[in-house]
Coordinates of C-alpha atoms in Angstrom, one line a residue:
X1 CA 0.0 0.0 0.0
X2 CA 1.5 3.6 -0.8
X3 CA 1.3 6.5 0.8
X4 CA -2.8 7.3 -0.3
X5 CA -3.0 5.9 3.3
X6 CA -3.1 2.1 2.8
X7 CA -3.8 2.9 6.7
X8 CA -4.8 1.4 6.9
X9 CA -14.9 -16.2 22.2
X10 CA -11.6 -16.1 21.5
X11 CA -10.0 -19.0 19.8
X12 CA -6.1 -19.8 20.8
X13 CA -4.4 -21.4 18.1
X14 CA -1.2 -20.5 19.5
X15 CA -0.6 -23.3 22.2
X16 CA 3.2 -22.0 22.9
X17 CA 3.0 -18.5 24.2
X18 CA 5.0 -16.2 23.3
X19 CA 8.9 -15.5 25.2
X20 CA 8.6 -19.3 25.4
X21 CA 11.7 -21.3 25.6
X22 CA 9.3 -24.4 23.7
X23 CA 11.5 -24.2 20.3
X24 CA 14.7 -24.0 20.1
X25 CA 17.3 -24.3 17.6
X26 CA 21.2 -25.1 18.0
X27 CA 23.3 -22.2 18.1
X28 CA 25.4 -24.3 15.5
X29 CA 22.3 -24.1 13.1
X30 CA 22.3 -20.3 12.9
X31 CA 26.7 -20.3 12.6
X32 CA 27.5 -20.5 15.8
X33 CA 30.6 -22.7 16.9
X34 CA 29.7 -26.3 19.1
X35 CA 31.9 -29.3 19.7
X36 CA 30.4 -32.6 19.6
X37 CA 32.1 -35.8 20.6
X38 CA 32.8 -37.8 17.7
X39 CA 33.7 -41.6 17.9
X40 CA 37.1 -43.4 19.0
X41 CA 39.0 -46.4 18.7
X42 CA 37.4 -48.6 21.5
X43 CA 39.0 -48.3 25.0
X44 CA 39.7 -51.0 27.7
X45 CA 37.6 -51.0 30.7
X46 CA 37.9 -47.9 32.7
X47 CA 39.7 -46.3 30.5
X48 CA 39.3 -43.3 27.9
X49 CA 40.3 -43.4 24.5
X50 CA 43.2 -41.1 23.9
X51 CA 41.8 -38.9 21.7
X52 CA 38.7 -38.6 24.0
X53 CA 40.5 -37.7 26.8
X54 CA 41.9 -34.3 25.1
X55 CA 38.4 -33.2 23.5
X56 CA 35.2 -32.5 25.8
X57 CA 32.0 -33.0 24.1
X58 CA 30.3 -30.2 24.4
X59 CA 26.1 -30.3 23.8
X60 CA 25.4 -27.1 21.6
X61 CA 23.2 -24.5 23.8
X62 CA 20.0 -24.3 22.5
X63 CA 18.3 -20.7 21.3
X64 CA 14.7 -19.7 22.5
X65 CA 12.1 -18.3 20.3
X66 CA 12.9 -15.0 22.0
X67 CA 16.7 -15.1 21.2
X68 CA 16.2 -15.8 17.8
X69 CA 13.4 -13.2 17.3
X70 CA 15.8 -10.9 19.2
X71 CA 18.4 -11.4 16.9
X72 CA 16.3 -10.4 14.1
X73 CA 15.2 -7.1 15.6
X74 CA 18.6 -6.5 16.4
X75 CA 19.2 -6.9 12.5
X76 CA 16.3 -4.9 11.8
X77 CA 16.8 -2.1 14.0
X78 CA 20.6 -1.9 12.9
X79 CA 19.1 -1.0 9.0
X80 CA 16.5 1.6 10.4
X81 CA 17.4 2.9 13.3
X82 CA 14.4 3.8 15.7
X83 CA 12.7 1.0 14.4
X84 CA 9.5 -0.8 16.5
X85 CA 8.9 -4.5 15.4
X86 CA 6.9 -7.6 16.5
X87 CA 7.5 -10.7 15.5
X88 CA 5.6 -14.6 15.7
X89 CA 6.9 -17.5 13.8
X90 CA 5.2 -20.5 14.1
X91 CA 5.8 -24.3 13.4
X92 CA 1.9 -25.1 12.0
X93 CA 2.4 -28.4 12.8
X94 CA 3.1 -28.7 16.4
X95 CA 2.4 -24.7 17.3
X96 CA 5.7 -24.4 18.5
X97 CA 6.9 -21.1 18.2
X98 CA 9.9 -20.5 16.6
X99 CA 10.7 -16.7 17.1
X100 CA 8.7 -14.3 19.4
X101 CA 8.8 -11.0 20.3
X102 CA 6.1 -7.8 20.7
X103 CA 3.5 -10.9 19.3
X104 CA 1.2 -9.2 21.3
X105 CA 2.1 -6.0 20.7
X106 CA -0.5 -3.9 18.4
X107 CA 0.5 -2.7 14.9
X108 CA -1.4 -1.1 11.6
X109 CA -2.0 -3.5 9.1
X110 CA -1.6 -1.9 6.2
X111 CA -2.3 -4.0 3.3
X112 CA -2.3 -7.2 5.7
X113 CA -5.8 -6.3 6.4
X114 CA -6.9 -7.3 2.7
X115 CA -7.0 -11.2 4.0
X116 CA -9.8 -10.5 6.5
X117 CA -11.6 -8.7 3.4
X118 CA -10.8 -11.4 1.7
X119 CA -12.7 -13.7 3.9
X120 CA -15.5 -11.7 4.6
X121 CA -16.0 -11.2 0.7
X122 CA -15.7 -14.8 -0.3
X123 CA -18.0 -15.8 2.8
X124 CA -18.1 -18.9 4.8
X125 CA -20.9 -20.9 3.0
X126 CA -17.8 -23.0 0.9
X127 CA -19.8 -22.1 -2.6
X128 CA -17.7 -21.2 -5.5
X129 CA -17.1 -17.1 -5.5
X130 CA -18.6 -15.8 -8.7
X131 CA -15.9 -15.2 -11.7
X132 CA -16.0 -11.5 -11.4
X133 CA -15.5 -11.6 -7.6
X134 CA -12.9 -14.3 -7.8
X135 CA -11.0 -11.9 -10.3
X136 CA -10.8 -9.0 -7.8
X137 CA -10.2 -11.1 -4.6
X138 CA -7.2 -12.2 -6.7
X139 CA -6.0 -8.8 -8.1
X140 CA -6.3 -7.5 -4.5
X141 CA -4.3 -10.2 -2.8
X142 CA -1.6 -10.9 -5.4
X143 CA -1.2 -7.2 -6.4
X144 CA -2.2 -5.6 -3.8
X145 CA -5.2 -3.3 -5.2
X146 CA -6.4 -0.5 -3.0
X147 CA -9.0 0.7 -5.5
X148 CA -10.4 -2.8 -5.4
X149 CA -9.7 -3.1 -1.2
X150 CA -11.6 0.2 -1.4
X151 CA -14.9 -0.9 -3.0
X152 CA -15.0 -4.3 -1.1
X153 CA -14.7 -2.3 2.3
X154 CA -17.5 0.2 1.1
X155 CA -19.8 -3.3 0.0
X156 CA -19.1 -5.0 3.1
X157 CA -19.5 -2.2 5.4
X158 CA -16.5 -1.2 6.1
X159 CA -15.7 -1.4 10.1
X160 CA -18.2 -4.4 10.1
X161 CA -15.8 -6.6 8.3
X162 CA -13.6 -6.5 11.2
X163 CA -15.9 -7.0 13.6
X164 CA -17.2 -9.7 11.6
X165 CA -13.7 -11.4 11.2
X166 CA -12.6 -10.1 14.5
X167 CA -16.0 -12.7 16.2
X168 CA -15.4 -16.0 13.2
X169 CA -11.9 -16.1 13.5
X170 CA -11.6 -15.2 17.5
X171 CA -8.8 -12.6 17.1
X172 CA -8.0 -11.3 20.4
X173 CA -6.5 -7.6 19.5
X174 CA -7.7 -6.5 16.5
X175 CA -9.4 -3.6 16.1
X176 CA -11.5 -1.6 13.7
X177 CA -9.7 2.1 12.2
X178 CA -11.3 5.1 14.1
X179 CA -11.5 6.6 10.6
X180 CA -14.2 4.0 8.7
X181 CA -12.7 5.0 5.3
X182 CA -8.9 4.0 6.3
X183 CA -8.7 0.0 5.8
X184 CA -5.3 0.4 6.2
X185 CA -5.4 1.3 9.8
X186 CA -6.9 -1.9 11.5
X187 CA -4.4 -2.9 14.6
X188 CA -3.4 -5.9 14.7
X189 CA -1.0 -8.1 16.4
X190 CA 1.4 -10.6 15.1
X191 CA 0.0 -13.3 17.2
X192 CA -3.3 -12.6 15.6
X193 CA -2.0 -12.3 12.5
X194 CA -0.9 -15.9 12.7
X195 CA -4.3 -17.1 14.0
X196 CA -5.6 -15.5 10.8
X197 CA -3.4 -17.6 8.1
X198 CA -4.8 -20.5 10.7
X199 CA -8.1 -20.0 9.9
X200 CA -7.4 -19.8 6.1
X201 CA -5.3 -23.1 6.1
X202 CA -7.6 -24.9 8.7
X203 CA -11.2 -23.6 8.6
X204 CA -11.7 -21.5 5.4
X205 CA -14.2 -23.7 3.2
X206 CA -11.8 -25.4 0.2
X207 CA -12.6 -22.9 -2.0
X208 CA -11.6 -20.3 -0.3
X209 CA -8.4 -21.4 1.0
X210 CA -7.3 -22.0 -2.6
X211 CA -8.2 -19.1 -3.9
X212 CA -6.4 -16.9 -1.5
X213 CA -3.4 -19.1 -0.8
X214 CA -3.5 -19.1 -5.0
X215 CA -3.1 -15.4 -4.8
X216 CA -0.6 -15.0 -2.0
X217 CA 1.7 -17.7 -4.0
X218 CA 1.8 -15.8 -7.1
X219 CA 2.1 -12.0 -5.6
X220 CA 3.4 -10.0 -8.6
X221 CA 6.9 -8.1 -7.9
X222 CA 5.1 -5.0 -8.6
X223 CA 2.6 -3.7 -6.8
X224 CA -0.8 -2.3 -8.3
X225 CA 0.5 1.2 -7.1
X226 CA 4.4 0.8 -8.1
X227 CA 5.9 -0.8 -4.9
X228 CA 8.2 -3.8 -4.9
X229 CA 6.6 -5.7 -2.9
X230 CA 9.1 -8.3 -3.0
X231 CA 11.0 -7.1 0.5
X232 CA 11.2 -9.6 3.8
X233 CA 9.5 -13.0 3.3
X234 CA 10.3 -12.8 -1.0
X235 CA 13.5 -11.6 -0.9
X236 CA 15.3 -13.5 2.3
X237 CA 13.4 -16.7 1.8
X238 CA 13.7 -17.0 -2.1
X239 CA 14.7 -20.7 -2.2
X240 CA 11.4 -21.1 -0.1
X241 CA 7.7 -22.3 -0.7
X242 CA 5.8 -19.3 0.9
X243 CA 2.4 -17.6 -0.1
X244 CA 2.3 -13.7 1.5
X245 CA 0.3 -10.9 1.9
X246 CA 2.9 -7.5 2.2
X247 CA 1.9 -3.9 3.8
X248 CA 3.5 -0.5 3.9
X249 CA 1.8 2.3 4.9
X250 CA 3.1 6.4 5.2
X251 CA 1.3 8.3 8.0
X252 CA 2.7 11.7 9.4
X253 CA 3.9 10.3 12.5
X254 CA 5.6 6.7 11.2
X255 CA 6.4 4.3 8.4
X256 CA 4.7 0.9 8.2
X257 CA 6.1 -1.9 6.6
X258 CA 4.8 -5.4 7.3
X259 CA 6.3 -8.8 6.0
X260 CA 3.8 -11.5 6.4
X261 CA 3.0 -15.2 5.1
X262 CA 3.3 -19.2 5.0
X263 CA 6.5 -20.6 4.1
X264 CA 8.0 -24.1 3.3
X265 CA 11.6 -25.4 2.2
X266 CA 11.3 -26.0 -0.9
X267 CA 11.4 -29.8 -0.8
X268 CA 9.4 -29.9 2.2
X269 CA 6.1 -32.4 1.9
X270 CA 4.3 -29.5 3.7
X271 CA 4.7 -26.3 1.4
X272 CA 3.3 -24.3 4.0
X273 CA 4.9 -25.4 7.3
X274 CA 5.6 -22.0 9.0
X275 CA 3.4 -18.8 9.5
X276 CA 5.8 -15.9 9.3
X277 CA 4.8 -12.3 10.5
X278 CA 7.1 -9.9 10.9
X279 CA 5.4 -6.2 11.8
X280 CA 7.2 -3.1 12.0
X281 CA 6.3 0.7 12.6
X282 CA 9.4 3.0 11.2
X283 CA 10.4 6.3 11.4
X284 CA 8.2 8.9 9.4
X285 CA 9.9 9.4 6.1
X286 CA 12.1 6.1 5.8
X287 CA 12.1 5.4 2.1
X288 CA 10.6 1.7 1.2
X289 CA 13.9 0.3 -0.2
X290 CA 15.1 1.0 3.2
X291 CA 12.6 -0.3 5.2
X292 CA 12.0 -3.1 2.9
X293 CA 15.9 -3.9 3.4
X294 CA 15.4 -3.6 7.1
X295 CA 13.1 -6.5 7.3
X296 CA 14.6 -8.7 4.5
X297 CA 17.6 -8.2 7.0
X298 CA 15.9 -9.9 10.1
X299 CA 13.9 -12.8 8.2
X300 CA 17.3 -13.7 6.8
X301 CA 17.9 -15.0 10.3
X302 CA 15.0 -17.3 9.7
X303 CA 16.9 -20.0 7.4
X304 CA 18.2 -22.3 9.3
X305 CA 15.4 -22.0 11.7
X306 CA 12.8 -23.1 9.0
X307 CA 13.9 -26.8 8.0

């Protein structure tokens, strides 16, 4: 979204909360040193092989979800300075969290919100969406069209999609724009933004599921407005399966650039193993090649977490 102000019960699907230790990957995975004992030439009773006797085996120290989602705002904050992100990476599989940090914390959507109008457009009654509906729930996802966001906000009554989504999907913090006509500026969290690519994998009727995880798979380079939209989950995961949904946003008080989306190694037999949500507010003013940059820089931390 550009700077025309893209501003834009309660289910748990997350079982490991977040600043949980649950997950954790070697240091050795993410390049840090570790000595393992390797094997020797048998030894007598008692005794210790030679060799054995000068090396220590030493276990690798695991990393928490926290560390490693620390690391990446460390990363992140180090290309744009001032920077505020949250962060919830999730094993779907288990619900293990992988990295965590802020995943509580509120943030604008942006773009992001376009799944929950998504979902509310298409409906929950598993039917087929119409061809000329189909078409611009596509050309909204994959290229990120705010004229087409615009008129499916204004037919679904604007704030009342979110409440809507807000009560099927049981998000806990998101909330409705004060200003009806700004989309764009929903707050969210990334722990709710995880529940929400849940819902599409797990509870969305077939139909829709394929349609939007159709359009997050092929999201053009180039956005509808201009924007490379190829920054975070695209660029630092290219060897990857993934299917995302992007948002940037200008405001007079702050930049918003939002990285978010299901991701698989490429061989994997689940293409879509991980939800991946990386939200950020910026400084005002920080152009979008740099802010992009900024969070291509942290999900690069990801890789050897997401095997």
């Amino acid at each position: 979204m550009s700077s025309i102000q893209d501003r834009a019960p309660r289910a748990r699907w997350h079982w490991v909360a977040a600043g949980t230790t649950a997950a954790v990957i070697s240091l050795s995975a993410l390049g840090a040193p570790a000595a393992f004992a390797t094997s020797h030439d048998q030894a007598g009773p008692g005794q210790v092989p030679e060799a054995a006797a000068a090396t220590t085996a030493v276990a690798a120290h695991p990393i928490s979800a926290t560390a490693i989602a620390q690391q990446m705002q460390t990363a992140i904050q180090a290309a744009s300075p001032g920077t505020t992100v949250g962060i919830d990476v999730v094993d779907t599989t288990t619900g293990t969290a992988v990295a965590s940090l802020n995943a509580d914390q509120q943030f604008y959507t942006a773009s992001v919100v376009k799944l929950l109008i998504a979902l509310d457009t298409l409906g929950n009654s598993g039917a087929q969406a119409d061809p000329d509906t189909a078409t611009k729930v596509t050309q909204m996802l994959s290229a990120s069209d705010d004229d087409i966001a615009d008129q499916l906000w204004v037919a679904g009554g604007n704030n009342a999609i979110i409440d809507r989504m807000v009560a099927a999907i049981g998000l806990n913090a998101t909330t409705a724009p004060e200003d009806t006509a700004q989309w764009g500026e929903t707050l969210t969290t990334p722990r709710d933004v995880v529940s929400i690519f849940h819902y599409i994998t797990t509870q969305a009727p077939a139909a829709t599921r394929d349609l939007i995880l159709g359009a997050l798979h092929n999201t053009a380079q180039t956005a509808a407005d201009g924007t490379d939209q190829f920054f975070g989950i695209p660029d630092a995961l290219s060897g990857a399966n993934w299917a995302v949904k992007q948002g940037w946003m200008d405001l007079d008080s702050s930049t918003t650039l939002d990285t978010t989306g299901l991701v698989g190694p490429a061989a994997a037999d689940q293409p879509y193993r991980y939800a991946v949500v990386v939200l950020s507010t910026q400084p005002a003013g920080t152009s979008w090649s740099a802010a992009g940059a900024a969070l291509t820089a942290g999900v690069t931390l990801l890789h050897a977490a997401l095997k």
